Coordinates of N, CA and C in Angstrom, one line a residue:
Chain A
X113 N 129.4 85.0 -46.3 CA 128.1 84.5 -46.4 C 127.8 83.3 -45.5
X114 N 126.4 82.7 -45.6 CA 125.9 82.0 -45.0 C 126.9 80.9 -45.1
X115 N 127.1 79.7 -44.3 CA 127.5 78.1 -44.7 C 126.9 77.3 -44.1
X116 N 126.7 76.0 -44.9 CA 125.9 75.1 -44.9 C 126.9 74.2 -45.3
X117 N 126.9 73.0 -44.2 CA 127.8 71.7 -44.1 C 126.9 70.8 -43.5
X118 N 127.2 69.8 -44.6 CA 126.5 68.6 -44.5 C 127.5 67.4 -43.9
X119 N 126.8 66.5 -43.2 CA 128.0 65.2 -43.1 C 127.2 64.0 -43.0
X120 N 127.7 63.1 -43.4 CA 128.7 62.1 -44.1 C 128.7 63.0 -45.3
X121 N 129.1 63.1 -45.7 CA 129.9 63.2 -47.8 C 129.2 61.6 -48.3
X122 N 129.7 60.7 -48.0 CA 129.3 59.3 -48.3 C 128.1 58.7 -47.5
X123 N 127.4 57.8 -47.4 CA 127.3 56.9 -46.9 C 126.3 55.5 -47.5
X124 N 126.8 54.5 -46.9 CA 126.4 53.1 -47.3 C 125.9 52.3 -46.5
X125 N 125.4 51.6 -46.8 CA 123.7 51.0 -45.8 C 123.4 49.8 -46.6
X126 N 122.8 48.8 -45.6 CA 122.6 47.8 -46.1 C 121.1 47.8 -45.4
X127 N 120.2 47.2 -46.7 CA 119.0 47.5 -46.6 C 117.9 47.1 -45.4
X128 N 117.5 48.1 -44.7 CA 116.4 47.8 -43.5 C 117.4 48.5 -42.4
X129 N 118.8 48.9 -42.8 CA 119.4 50.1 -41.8 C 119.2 51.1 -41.5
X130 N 119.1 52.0 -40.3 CA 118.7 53.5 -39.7 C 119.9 53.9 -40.5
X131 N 119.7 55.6 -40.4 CA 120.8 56.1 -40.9 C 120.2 57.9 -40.4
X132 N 121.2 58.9 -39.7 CA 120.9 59.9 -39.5 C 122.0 60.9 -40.1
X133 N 121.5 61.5 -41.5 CA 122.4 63.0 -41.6 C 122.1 64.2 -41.1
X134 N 122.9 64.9 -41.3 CA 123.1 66.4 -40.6 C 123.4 67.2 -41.2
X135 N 123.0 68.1 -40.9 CA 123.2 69.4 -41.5 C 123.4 71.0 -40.8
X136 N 124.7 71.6 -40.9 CA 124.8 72.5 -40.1 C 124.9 73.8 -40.5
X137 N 124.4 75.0 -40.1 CA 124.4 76.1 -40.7 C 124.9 77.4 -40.3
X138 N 125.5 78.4 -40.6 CA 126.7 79.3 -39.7 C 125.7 80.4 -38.9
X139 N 124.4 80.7 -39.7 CA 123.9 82.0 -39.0 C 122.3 81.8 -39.1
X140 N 121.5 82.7 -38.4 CA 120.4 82.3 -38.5 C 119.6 82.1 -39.3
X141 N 118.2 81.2 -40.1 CA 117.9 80.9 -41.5 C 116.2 81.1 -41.0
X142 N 115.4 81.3 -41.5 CA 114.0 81.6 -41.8 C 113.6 80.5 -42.9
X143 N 114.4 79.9 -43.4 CA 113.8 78.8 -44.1 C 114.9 77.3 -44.2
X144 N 114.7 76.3 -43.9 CA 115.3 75.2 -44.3 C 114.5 73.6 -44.5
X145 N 114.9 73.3 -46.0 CA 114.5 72.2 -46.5 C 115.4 71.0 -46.7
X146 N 114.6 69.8 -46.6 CA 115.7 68.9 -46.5 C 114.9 68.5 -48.7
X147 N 115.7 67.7 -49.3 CA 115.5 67.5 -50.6 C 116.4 66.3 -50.7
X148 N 115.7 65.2 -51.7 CA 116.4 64.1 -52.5 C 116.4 64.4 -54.1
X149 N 117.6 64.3 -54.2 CA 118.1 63.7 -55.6 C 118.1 62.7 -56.4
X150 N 117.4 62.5 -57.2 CA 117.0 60.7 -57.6 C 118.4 60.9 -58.9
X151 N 118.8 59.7 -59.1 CA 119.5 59.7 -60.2 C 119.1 60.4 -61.5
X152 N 118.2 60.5 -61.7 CA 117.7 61.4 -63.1 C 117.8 62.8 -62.8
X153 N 118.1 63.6 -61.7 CA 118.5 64.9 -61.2 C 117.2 65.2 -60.6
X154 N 116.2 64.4 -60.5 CA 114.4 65.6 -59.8 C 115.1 65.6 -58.3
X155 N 115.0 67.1 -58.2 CA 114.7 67.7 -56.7 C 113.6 67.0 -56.1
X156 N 113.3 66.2 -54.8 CA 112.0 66.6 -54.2 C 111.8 67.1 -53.1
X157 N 110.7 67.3 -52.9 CA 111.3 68.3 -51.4 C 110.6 66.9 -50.8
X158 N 111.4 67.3 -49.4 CA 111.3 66.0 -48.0 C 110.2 66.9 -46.9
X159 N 111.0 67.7 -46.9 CA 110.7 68.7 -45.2 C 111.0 70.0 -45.7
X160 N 110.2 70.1 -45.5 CA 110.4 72.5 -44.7 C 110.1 72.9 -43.6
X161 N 111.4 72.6 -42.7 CA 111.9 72.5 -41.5 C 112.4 73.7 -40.8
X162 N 112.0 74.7 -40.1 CA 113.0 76.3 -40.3 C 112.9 76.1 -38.6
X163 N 112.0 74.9 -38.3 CA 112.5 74.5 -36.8 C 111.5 73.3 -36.0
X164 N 112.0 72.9 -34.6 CA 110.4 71.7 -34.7 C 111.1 70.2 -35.4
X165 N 110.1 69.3 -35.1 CA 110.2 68.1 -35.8 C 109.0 67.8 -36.5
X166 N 109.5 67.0 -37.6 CA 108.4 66.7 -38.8 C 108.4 65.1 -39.1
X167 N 107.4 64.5 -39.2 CA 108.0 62.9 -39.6 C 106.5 62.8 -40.7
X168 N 107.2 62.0 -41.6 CA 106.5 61.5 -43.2 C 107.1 59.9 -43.3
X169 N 106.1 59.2 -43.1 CA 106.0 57.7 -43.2 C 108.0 57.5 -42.2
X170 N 108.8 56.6 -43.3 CA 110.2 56.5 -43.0 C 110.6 57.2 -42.7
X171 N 110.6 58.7 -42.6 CA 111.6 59.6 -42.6 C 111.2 61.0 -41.4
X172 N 112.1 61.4 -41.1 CA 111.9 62.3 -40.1 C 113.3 63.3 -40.4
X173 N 112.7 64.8 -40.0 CA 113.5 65.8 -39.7 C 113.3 66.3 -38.2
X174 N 114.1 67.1 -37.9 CA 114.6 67.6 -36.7 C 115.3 68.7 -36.8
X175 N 115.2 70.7 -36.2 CA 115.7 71.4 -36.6 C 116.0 72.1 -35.5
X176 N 117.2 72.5 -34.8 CA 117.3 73.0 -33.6 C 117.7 74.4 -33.8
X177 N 117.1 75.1 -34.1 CA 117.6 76.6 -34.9 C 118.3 77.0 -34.4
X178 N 118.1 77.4 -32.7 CA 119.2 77.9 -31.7 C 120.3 77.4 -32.1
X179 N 120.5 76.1 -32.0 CA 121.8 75.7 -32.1 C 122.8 75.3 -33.8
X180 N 122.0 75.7 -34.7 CA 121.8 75.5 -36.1 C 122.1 74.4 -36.6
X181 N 121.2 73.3 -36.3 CA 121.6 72.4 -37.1 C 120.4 71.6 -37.6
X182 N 120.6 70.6 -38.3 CA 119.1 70.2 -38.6 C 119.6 68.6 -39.3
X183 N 118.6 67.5 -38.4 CA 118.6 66.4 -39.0 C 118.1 65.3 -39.7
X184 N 117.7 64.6 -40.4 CA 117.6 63.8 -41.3 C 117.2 62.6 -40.9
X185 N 116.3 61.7 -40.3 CA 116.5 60.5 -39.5 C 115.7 59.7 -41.3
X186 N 116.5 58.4 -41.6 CA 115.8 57.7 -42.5 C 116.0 56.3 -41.5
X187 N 114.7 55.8 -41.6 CA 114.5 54.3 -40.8 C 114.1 53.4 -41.8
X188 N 114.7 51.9 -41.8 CA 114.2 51.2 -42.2 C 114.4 51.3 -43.5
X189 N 116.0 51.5 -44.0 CA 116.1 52.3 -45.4 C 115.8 51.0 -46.5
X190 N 115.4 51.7 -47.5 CA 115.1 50.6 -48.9 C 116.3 51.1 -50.0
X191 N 116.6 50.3 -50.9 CA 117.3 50.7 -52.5 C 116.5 52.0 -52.7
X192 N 115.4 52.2 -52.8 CA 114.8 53.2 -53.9 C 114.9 54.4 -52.8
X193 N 115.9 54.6 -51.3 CA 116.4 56.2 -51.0 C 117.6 56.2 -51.1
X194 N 118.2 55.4 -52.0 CA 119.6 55.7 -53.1 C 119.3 57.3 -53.7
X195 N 120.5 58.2 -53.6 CA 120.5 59.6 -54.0 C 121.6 59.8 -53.6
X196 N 121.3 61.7 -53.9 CA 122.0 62.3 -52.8 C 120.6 63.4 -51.6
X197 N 121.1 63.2 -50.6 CA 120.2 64.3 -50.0 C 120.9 65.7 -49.5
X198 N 119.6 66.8 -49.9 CA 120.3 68.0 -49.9 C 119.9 68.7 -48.4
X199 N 120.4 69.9 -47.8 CA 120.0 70.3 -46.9 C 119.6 71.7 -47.5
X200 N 118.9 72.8 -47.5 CA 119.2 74.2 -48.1 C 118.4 75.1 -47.4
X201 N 119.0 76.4 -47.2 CA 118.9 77.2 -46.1 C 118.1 78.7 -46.8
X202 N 117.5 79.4 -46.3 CA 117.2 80.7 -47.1 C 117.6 81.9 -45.8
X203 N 118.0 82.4 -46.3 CA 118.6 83.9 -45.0 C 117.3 84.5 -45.1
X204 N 116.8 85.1 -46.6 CA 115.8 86.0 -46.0 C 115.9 87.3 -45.2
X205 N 116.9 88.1 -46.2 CA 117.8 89.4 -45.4 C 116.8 90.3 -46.4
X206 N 116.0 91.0 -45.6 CA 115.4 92.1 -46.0 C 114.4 92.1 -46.9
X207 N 113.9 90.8 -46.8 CA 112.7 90.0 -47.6 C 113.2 89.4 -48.9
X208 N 114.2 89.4 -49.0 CA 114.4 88.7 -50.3 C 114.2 87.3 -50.3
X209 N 113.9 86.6 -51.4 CA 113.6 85.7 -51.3 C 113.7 84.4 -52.2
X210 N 113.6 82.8 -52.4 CA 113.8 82.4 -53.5 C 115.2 82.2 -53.7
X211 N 115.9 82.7 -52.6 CA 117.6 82.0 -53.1 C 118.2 80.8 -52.0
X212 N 117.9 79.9 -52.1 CA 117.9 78.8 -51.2 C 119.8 78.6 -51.6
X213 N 120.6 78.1 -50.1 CA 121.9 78.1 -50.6 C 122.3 76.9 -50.2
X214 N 122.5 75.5 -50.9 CA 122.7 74.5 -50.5 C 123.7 74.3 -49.4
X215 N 123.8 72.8 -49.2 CA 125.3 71.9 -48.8 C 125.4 71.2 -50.0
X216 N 126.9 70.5 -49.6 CA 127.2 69.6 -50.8 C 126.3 68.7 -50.9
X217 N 125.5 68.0 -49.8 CA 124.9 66.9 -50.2 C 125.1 66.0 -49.3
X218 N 124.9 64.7 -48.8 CA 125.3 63.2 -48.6 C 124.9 62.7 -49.8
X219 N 125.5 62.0 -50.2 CA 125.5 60.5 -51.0 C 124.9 59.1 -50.5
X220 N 123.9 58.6 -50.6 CA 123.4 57.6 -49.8 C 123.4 56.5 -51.0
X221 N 123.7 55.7 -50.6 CA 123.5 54.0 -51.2 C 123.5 52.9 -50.6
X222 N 122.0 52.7 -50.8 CA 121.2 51.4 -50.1 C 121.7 50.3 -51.1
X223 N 122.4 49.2 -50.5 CA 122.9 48.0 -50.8 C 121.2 46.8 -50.7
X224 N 121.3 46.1 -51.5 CA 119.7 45.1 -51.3 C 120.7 43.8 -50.2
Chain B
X152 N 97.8 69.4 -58.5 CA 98.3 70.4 -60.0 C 99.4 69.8 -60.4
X153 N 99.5 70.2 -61.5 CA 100.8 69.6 -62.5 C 102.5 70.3 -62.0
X154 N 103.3 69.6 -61.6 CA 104.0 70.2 -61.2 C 105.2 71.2 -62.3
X155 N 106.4 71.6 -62.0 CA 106.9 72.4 -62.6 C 107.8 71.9 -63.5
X156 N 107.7 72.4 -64.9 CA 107.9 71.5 -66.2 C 109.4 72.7 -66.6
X157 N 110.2 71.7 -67.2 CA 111.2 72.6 -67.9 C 111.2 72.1 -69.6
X158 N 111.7 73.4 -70.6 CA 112.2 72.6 -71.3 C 113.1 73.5 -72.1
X159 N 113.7 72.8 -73.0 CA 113.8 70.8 -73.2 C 115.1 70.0 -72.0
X160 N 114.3 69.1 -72.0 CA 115.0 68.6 -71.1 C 117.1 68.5 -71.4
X161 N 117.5 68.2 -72.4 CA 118.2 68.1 -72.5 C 119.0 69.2 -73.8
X162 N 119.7 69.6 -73.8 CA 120.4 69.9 -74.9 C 121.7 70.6 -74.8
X163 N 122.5 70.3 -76.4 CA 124.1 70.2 -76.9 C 124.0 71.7 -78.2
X164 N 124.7 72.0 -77.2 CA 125.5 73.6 -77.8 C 126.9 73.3 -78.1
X165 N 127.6 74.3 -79.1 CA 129.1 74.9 -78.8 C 129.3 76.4 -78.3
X166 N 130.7 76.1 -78.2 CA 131.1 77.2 -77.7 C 130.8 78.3 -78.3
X167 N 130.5 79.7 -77.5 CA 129.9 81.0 -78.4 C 128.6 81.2 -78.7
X168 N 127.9 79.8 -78.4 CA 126.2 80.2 -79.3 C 125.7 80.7 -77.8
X169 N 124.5 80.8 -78.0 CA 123.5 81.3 -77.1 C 122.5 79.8 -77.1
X170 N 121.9 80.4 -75.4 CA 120.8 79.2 -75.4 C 119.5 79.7 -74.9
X171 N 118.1 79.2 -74.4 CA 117.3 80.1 -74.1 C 116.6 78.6 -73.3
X172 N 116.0 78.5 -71.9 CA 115.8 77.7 -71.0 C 114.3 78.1 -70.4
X173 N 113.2 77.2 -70.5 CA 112.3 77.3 -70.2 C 111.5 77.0 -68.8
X174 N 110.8 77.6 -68.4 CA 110.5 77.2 -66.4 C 108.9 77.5 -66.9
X175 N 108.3 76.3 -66.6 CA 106.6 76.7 -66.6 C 106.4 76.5 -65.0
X176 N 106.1 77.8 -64.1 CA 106.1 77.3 -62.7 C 104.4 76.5 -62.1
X177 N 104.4 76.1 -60.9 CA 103.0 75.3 -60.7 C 101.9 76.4 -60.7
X178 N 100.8 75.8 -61.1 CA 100.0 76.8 -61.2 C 99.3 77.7 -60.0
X179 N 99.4 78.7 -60.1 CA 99.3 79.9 -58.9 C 100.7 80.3 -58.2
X180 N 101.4 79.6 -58.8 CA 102.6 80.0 -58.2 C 103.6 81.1 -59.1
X181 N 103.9 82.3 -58.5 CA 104.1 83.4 -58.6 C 105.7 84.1 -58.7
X182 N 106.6 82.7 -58.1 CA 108.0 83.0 -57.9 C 109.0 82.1 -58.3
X183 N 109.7 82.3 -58.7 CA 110.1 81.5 -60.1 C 112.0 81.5 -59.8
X184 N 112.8 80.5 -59.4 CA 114.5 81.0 -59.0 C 115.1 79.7 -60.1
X185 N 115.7 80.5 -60.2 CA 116.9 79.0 -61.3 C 117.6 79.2 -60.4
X186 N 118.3 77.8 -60.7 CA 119.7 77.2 -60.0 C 120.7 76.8 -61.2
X187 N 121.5 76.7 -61.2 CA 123.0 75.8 -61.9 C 123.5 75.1 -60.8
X188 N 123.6 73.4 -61.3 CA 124.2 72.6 -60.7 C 125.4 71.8 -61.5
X189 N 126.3 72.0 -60.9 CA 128.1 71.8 -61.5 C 128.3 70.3 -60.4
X190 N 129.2 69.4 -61.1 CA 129.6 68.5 -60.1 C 131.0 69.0 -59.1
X191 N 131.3 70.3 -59.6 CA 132.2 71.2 -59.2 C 132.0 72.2 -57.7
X192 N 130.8 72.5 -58.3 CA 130.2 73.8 -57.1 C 129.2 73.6 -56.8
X193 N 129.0 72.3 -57.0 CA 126.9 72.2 -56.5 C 126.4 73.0 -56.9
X194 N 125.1 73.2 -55.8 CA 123.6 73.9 -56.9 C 123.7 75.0 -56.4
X195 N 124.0 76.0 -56.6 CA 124.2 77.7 -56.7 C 122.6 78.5 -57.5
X196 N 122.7 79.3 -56.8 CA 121.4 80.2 -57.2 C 121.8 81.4 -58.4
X197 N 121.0 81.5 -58.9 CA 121.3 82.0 -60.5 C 120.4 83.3 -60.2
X198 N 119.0 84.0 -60.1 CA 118.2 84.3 -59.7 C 116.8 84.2 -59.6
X199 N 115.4 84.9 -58.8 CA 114.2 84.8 -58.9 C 113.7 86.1 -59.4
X200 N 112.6 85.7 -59.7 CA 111.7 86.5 -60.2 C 110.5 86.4 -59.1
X201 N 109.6 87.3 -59.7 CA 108.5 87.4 -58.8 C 107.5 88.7 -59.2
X202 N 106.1 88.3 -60.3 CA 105.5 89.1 -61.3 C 106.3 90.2 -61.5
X203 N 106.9 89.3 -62.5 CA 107.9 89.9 -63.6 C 108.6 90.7 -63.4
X204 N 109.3 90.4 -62.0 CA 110.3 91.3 -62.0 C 111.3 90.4 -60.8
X205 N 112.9 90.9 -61.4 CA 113.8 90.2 -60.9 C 114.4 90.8 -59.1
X206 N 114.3 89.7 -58.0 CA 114.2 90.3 -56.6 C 115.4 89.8 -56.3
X207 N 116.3 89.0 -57.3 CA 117.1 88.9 -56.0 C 118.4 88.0 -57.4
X208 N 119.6 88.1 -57.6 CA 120.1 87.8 -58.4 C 121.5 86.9 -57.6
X209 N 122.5 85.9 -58.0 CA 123.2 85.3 -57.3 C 124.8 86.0 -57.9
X210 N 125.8 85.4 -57.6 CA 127.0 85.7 -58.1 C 127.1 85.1 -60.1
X211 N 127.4 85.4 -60.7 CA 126.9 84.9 -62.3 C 127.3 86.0 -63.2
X212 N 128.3 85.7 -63.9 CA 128.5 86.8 -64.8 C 127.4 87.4 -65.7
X213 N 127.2 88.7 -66.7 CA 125.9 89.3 -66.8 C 125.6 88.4 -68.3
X214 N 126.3 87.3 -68.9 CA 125.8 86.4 -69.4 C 124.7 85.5 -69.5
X215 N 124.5 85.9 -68.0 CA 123.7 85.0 -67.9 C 122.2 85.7 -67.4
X216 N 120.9 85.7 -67.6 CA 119.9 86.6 -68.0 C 118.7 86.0 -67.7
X217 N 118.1 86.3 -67.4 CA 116.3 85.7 -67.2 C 115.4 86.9 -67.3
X218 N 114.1 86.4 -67.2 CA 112.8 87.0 -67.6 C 112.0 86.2 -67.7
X219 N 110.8 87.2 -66.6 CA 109.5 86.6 -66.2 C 108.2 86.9 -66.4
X220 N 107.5 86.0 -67.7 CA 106.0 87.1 -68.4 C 105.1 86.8 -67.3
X221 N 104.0 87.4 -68.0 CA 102.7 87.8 -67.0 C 102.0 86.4 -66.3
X222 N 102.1 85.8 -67.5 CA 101.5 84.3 -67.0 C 102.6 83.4 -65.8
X223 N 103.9 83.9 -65.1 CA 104.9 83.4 -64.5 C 105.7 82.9 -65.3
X224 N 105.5 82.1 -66.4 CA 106.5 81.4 -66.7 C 107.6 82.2 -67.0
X225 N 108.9 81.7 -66.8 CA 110.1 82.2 -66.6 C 111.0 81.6 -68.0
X226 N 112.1 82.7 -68.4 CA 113.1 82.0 -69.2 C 114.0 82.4 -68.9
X227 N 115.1 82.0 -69.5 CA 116.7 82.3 -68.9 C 117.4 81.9 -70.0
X228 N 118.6 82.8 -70.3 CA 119.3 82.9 -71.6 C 120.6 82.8 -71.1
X229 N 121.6 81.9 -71.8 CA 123.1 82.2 -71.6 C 123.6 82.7 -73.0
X230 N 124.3 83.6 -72.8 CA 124.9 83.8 -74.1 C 126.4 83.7 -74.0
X231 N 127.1 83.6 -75.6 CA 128.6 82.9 -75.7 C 128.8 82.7 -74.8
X232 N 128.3 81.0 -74.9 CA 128.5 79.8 -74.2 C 129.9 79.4 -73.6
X233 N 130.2 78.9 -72.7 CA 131.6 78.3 -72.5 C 131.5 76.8 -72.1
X234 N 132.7 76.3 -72.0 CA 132.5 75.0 -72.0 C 131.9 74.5 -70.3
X235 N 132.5 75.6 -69.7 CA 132.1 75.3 -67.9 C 130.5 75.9 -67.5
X236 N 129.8 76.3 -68.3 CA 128.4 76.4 -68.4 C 128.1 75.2 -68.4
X237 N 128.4 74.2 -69.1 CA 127.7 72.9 -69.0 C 127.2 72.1 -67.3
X238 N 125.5 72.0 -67.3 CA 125.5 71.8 -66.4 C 123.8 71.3 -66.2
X239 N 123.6 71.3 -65.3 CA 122.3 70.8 -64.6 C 121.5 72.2 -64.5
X240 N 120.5 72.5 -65.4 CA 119.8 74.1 -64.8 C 118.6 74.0 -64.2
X241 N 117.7 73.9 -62.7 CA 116.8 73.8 -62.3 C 116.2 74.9 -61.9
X242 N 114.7 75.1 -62.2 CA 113.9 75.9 -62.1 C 112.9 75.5 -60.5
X243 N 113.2 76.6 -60.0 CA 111.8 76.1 -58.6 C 110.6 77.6 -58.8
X244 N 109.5 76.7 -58.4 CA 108.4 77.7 -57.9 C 108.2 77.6 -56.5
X245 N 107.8 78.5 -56.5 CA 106.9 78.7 -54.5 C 105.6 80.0 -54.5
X246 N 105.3 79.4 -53.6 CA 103.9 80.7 -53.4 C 103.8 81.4 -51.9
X247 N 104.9 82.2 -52.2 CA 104.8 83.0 -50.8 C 103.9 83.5 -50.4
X248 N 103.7 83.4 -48.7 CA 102.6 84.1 -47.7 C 101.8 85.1 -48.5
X249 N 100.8 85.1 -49.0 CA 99.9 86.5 -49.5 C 99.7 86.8 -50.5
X250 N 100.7 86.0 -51.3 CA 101.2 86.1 -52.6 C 101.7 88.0 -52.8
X251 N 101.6 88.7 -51.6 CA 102.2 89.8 -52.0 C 103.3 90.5 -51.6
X252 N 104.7 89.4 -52.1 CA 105.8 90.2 -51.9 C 106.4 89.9 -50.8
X253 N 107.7 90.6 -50.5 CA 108.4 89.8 -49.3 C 108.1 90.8 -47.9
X254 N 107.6 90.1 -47.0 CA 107.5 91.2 -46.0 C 108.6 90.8 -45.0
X255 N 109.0 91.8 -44.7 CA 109.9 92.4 -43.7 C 109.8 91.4 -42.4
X256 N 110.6 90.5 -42.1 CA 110.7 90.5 -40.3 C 109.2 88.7 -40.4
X257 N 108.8 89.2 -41.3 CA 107.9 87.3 -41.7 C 108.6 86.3 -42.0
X258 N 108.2 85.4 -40.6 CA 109.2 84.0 -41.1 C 108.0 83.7 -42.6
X259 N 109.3 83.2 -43.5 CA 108.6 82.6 -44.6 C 107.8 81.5 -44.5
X260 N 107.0 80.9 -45.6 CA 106.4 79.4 -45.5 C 106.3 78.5 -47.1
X261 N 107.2 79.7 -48.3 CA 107.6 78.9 -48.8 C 108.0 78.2 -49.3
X262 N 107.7 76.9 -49.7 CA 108.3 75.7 -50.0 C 108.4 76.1 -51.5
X263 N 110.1 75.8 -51.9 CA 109.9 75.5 -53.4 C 110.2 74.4 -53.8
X264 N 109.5 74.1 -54.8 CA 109.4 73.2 -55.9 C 109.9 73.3 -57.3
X265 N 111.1 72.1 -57.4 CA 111.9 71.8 -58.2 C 111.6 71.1 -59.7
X266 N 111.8 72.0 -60.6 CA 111.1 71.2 -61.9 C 112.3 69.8 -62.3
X267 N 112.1 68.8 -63.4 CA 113.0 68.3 -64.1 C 114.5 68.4 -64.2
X268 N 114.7 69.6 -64.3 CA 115.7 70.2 -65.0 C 116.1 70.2 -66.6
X269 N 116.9 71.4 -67.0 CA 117.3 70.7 -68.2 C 118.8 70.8 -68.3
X270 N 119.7 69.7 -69.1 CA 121.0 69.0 -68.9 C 121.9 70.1 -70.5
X271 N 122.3 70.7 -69.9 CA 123.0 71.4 -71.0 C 124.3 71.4 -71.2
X272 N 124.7 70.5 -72.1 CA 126.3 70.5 -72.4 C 126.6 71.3 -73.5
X273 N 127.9 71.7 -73.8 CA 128.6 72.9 -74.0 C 129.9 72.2 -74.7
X274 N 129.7 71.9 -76.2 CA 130.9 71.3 -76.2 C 132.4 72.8 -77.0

């Protein structure tokens, strides 16, 4: 099946630092979202990115389908994008649909 | 609109019982997927529905069960519980292209939307 790897696993920031994750995916996807994890577990969605660049206030995506990967730019980071962030992919084989297949995640912690 | 509500947010089983998990999806929205999130295996797809009926199911032993009434809202049942059930269960909606169904060879444009969750431990 599909794989989806994310990288850093970790990372730490000290507040008002850039920071870019990634996300890479093994075959071609028809859907990909980038998502934060707030400590209380709420999903939100960021981006629905399946290619193209997208920017929302701090944050920006970037998705190079051809080459599968897709990135994450946070500027200007604050404490409150402490999470984890998700990357998740949908194949979309034969119209099915609704089964998004994560990465592990990054781990982000903004330091004040 | 009100986004997508689970409930109850939280709750404590043992081993062997059954449980029954609620998804009220956003309104007009039509497609309905639970996930299970493990600190083990991350967030794995459980399956979706889509007017009431199941399109697409993940790897999950037949324990594990859902069903989707007319109004969308979704539920999902584990029965004899185990201890590695215990976990994060999230419910997403989306409203695909047309609202009719998956077409063939269409890039998609649904976004889903992630309820609360509910926290189910298994002792």
């Amino acid at each position: 099946g599909i794989q989806v790897e994310q990288s850093p696993p970790d990372l730490i920031l000290q507040e008002g630092a850039n920071s870019t994750l990634r996300c890479n995916f093994s075959d071609s996807v028809n859907n990909l979202q980038w998502f934060h994890q707030n400590p209380w577990g709420q999903l939100i969605n960021l981006f629905y990115i399946p290619s193209g660049t997208k920017q929302n206030g701090r944050l920006s995506a970037t998705t190079v389908a051809t080459e599968r990967y897709s990135l994450l730019y946070i500027s200007s980071s604050q404490t409150t994008d402490s999470g984890v962030y998700f990357c998740a992919v949908d194949l979309n084989y034969g119209g099915s649909q609704g089964n998004l297949i994560f990465g592990k995640g990054t781990k982000l912690s903004v330091k004040p | 609109k009100a986004g997508v509500t689970q409930t109850p947010r939280y709750l404590i089983k043992t081993r062997g019982q059954q449980v029954t998990l609620s998804c009220s999806p956003i309104s007009g929205h039509r497609s309905v997927s639970w996930y299970q999130q493990t600190p083990g295996q991350g967030l794995q797809f459980l399956f979706e529905y889509f007017s009431e009926t199941q399109r697409n199911k993940g790897n999950f032993p037949g324990r594990f069960s859902g069903r989707q009434f007319s109004n969308s809202r979704s539920e999902m049942n584990v029965s004899t519980l185990e201890l590695g059930d215990s976990a994060l269960y999230l419910c997403a909606s989306s409203s695909p292209p047309g609202q009719g169904g998956p077409i063939k060879g269409t890039q998609r444009t649904d976004t889903q939307y992630f309820g609360p969750g509910t926290r189910l431990t298994v002792l």
